[in-house]
Amino acid sequence: MARVTVEDCLRQVENRFALVHLAVRRVLQLRKGAAPLIDAPKNKEVVVALREIAAGKVRPDNILELEGLDELSLEAPPKRTAGSSAAEIQEVLEEAAQADPASEGEVQVVDEDSVAEDADEE
């Protein structure tokens, strides 16, 4: 199967920022057991999510439906620990950066400690 590119995904999503948020949300769904919407048995969750976005099967307007959420459940989200969800998101972003070597240098994952150290130095 051909490689999925950022340009393929951007045909379906407004901008790179929205693409990253959509992809992260879909990867987390897949990791929690959601069924893939495309046939990609040997791909990792990041690649599956990007392929689904490029195919137009996952969009900003249907991502909540894929989670099985309705507007009422958005008012009272389940309680999570801040560290675990941040760690999951950071892991997904790191995998996405490694999965597409063509975008190397475009995405930089920064942890809170290094940002605080940089601010202290200034």
PDB file of C-alpha atoms in Angstrom:
ATOM      1  CA  MET A   1       0.000   0.000   0.000  1.00  0.00           C
ATOM      2  CA  ALA A   2       1.257   3.490  -0.808  1.00  0.00           C
ATOM      3  CA  ARG A   3       2.586   5.742   1.915  1.00  0.00           C
ATOM      4  CA  VAL A   4       0.175   8.162   3.496  1.00  0.00           C
ATOM      5  CA  THR A   5       1.412  11.744   3.480  1.00  0.00           C
ATOM      6  CA  VAL A   6       0.491  14.895   5.338  1.00  0.00           C
ATOM      7  CA  GLU A   7      -0.718  16.362   2.045  1.00  0.00           C
ATOM      8  CA  ASP A   8      -3.193  13.467   1.652  1.00  0.00           C
ATOM      9  CA  CYS A   9      -4.589  14.207   5.102  1.00  0.00           C
ATOM     10  CA  LEU A  10      -4.680  17.985   4.594  1.00  0.00           C
ATOM     11  CA  ARG A  11      -7.150  17.495   1.746  1.00  0.00           C
ATOM     12  CA  GLN A  12      -9.608  16.370   4.426  1.00  0.00           C
ATOM     13  CA  VAL A  13      -8.625  18.689   7.317  1.00  0.00           C
ATOM     14  CA  GLU A  14      -8.184  22.491   7.395  1.00  0.00           C
ATOM     15  CA  ASN A  15      -4.637  22.715   8.726  1.00  0.00           C
ATOM     16  CA  ARG A  16      -1.790  20.793  10.345  1.00  0.00           C
ATOM     17  CA  PHE A  17      -2.856  21.802  13.845  1.00  0.00           C
ATOM     18  CA  ALA A  18      -6.325  20.306  13.348  1.00  0.00           C
ATOM     19  CA  LEU A  19      -4.749  17.247  11.726  1.00  0.00           C
ATOM     20  CA  VAL A  20      -2.537  16.559  14.744  1.00  0.00           C
ATOM     21  CA  HIS A  21      -5.445  16.877  17.161  1.00  0.00           C
ATOM     22  CA  LEU A  22      -7.677  14.661  15.041  1.00  0.00           C
ATOM     23  CA  ALA A  23      -4.956  12.032  14.597  1.00  0.00           C
ATOM     24  CA  VAL A  24      -4.116  11.940  18.311  1.00  0.00           C
ATOM     25  CA  ARG A  25      -7.758  11.530  19.242  1.00  0.00           C
ATOM     26  CA  ARG A  26      -8.221   8.696  16.725  1.00  0.00           C
ATOM     27  CA  VAL A  27      -5.020   6.920  17.802  1.00  0.00           C
ATOM     28  CA  LEU A  28      -6.211   6.959  21.407  1.00  0.00           C
ATOM     29  CA  GLN A  29      -9.550   5.486  20.272  1.00  0.00           C
ATOM     30  CA  LEU A  30      -7.760   2.713  18.375  1.00  0.00           C
ATOM     31  CA  ARG A  31      -5.545   1.937  21.359  1.00  0.00           C
ATOM     32  CA  LYS A  32      -8.630   1.614  23.541  1.00  0.00           C
ATOM     33  CA  GLY A  33     -10.043  -1.019  21.195  1.00  0.00           C
ATOM     34  CA  ALA A  34     -11.967   0.886  18.513  1.00  0.00           C
ATOM     35  CA  ALA A  35     -12.304  -1.016  15.250  1.00  0.00           C
ATOM     36  CA  PRO A  36     -10.279   0.369  12.327  1.00  0.00           C
ATOM     37  CA  LEU A  37     -12.392   1.879   9.537  1.00  0.00           C
ATOM     38  CA  ILE A  38      -9.970   0.741   6.829  1.00  0.00           C
ATOM     39  CA  ASP A  39      -8.247  -2.534   6.019  1.00  0.00           C
ATOM     40  CA  ALA A  40      -4.709  -2.163   7.368  1.00  0.00           C
ATOM     41  CA  PRO A  41      -3.957  -5.257   9.453  1.00  0.00           C
ATOM     42  CA  LYS A  42      -0.191  -4.799   9.813  1.00  0.00           C
ATOM     43  CA  ASN A  43      -0.065  -1.040  10.411  1.00  0.00           C
ATOM     44  CA  LYS A  44       0.448   0.688  13.747  1.00  0.00           C
ATOM     45  CA  GLU A  45      -2.314   2.842  15.194  1.00  0.00           C
ATOM     46  CA  VAL A  46      -0.694   6.087  14.035  1.00  0.00           C
ATOM     47  CA  VAL A  47      -0.558   4.929  10.418  1.00  0.00           C
ATOM     48  CA  VAL A  48      -4.108   3.539  10.559  1.00  0.00           C
ATOM     49  CA  ALA A  49      -5.404   6.847  11.950  1.00  0.00           C
ATOM     50  CA  LEU A  50      -3.664   8.865   9.230  1.00  0.00           C
ATOM     51  CA  ARG A  51      -4.940   6.512   6.516  1.00  0.00           C
ATOM     52  CA  GLU A  52      -8.479   6.848   7.886  1.00  0.00           C
ATOM     53  CA  ILE A  53      -8.177  10.639   7.824  1.00  0.00           C
ATOM     54  CA  ALA A  54      -6.763  10.650   4.281  1.00  0.00           C
ATOM     55  CA  ALA A  55      -9.630   8.396   3.147  1.00  0.00           C
ATOM     56  CA  GLY A  56     -12.170  10.803   4.650  1.00  0.00           C
ATOM     57  CA  LYS A  57     -13.514   8.223   7.101  1.00  0.00           C
ATOM     58  CA  VAL A  58     -12.388  10.201  10.161  1.00  0.00           C
ATOM     59  CA  ARG A  59     -13.218  13.902  10.176  1.00  0.00           C
ATOM     60  CA  PRO A  60     -13.491  16.594  12.831  1.00  0.00           C
ATOM     61  CA  ASP A  61     -17.283  16.451  12.528  1.00  0.00           C
ATOM     62  CA  ASN A  62     -17.548  12.684  13.128  1.00  0.00           C
ATOM     63  CA  ILE A  63     -14.745  11.975  15.602  1.00  0.00           C
ATOM     64  CA  LEU A  64     -17.075  12.249  18.606  1.00  0.00           C
ATOM     65  CA  GLU A  65     -19.566   9.874  16.982  1.00  0.00           C
ATOM     66  CA  LEU A  66     -16.747   7.360  16.595  1.00  0.00           C
ATOM     67  CA  GLU A  67     -16.146   7.606  20.332  1.00  0.00           C
ATOM     68  CA  GLY A  68     -19.805   6.935  20.994  1.00  0.00           C
ATOM     69  CA  LEU A  69     -20.173  10.278  22.751  1.00  0.00           C
ATOM     70  CA  ASP A  70     -23.089  12.630  22.639  1.00  0.00           C
ATOM     71  CA  GLU A  71     -23.297  16.264  23.689  1.00  0.00           C
ATOM     72  CA  LEU A  72     -24.431  15.362  27.215  1.00  0.00           C
ATOM     73  CA  SER A  73     -21.380  13.257  27.889  1.00  0.00           C
ATOM     74  CA  LEU A  74     -19.135  16.149  26.853  1.00  0.00           C
ATOM     75  CA  GLU A  75     -20.448  18.226  29.762  1.00  0.00           C
ATOM     76  CA  ALA A  76     -19.155  15.734  32.321  1.00  0.00           C
ATOM     77  CA  PRO A  77     -15.999  14.110  30.917  1.00  0.00           C
ATOM     78  CA  PRO A  78     -14.587  11.106  32.756  1.00  0.00           C
ATOM     79  CA  LYS A  79     -11.961  11.904  35.354  1.00  0.00           C
ATOM     80  CA  ARG A  80      -8.401  11.121  34.292  1.00  0.00           C
ATOM     81  CA  THR A  81      -5.034  11.772  35.737  1.00  0.00           C
ATOM     82  CA  ALA A  82      -3.316  14.619  33.935  1.00  0.00           C
ATOM     83  CA  GLY A  83      -0.026  12.757  33.675  1.00  0.00           C
ATOM     84  CA  SER A  84      -1.390   9.672  31.957  1.00  0.00           C
ATOM     85  CA  SER A  85      -3.227  11.486  29.169  1.00  0.00           C
ATOM     86  CA  ALA A  86      -0.302  13.850  28.595  1.00  0.00           C
ATOM     87  CA  ALA A  87       2.040  10.870  28.446  1.00  0.00           C
ATOM     88  CA  GLU A  88      -0.244   9.115  25.946  1.00  0.00           C
ATOM     89  CA  ILE A  89      -0.390  12.208  23.739  1.00  0.00           C
ATOM     90  CA  GLN A  90       3.375  12.694  23.883  1.00  0.00           C
ATOM     91  CA  GLU A  91       3.899   9.034  22.936  1.00  0.00           C
ATOM     92  CA  VAL A  92       1.541   9.358  19.967  1.00  0.00           C
ATOM     93  CA  LEU A  93       3.272  12.527  18.753  1.00  0.00           C
ATOM     94  CA  GLU A  94       6.708  10.910  19.048  1.00  0.00           C
ATOM     95  CA  GLU A  95       5.514   7.863  17.087  1.00  0.00           C
ATOM     96  CA  ALA A  96       4.024  10.096  14.411  1.00  0.00           C
ATOM     97  CA  ALA A  97       7.293  12.001  14.062  1.00  0.00           C
ATOM     98  CA  GLN A  98       9.217   8.730  13.715  1.00  0.00           C
ATOM     99  CA  ALA A  99       6.706   7.235  11.276  1.00  0.00           C
ATOM    100  CA  ASP A 100       7.199  10.006   8.691  1.00  0.00           C
ATOM    101  CA  PRO A 101      10.898  10.769   8.202  1.00  0.00           C
ATOM    102  CA  ALA A 102      10.000  13.300   5.478  1.00  0.00           C
ATOM    103  CA  SER A 103       8.568  15.586   8.152  1.00  0.00           C
ATOM    104  CA  GLU A 104      11.646  15.366  10.328  1.00  0.00           C
ATOM    105  CA  GLY A 105      12.465  18.705  11.872  1.00  0.00           C
ATOM    106  CA  GLU A 106       8.906  19.988  11.515  1.00  0.00           C
ATOM    107  CA  VAL A 107       7.606  18.542  14.791  1.00  0.00           C
ATOM    108  CA  GLN A 108       9.388  18.876  18.076  1.00  0.00           C
ATOM    109  CA  VAL A 109       8.070  17.244  21.232  1.00  0.00           C
ATOM    110  CA  VAL A 110       9.038  19.327  24.249  1.00  0.00           C
ATOM    111  CA  ASP A 111       8.456  18.304  27.822  1.00  0.00           C
ATOM    112  CA  GLU A 112       7.404  20.767  30.498  1.00  0.00           C
ATOM    113  CA  ASP A 113      10.710  20.527  32.395  1.00  0.00           C
ATOM    114  CA  SER A 114      12.826  21.690  29.456  1.00  0.00           C
ATOM    115  CA  VAL A 115      10.461  24.601  28.784  1.00  0.00           C
ATOM    116  CA  ALA A 116      10.718  25.672  32.424  1.00  0.00           C
ATOM    117  CA  GLU A 117      14.537  25.413  32.300  1.00  0.00           C
ATOM    118  CA  ASP A 118      14.672  27.548  29.136  1.00  0.00           C
ATOM    119  CA  ALA A 119      12.462  30.181  30.758  1.00  0.00           C
ATOM    120  CA  ASP A 120      14.693  30.255  33.854  1.00  0.00           C
ATOM    121  CA  GLU A 121      17.821  30.791  31.733  1.00  0.00           C
ATOM    122  CA  GLU A 122      16.351  33.907  30.088  1.00  0.00           C
TER     123      GLU A 122
END
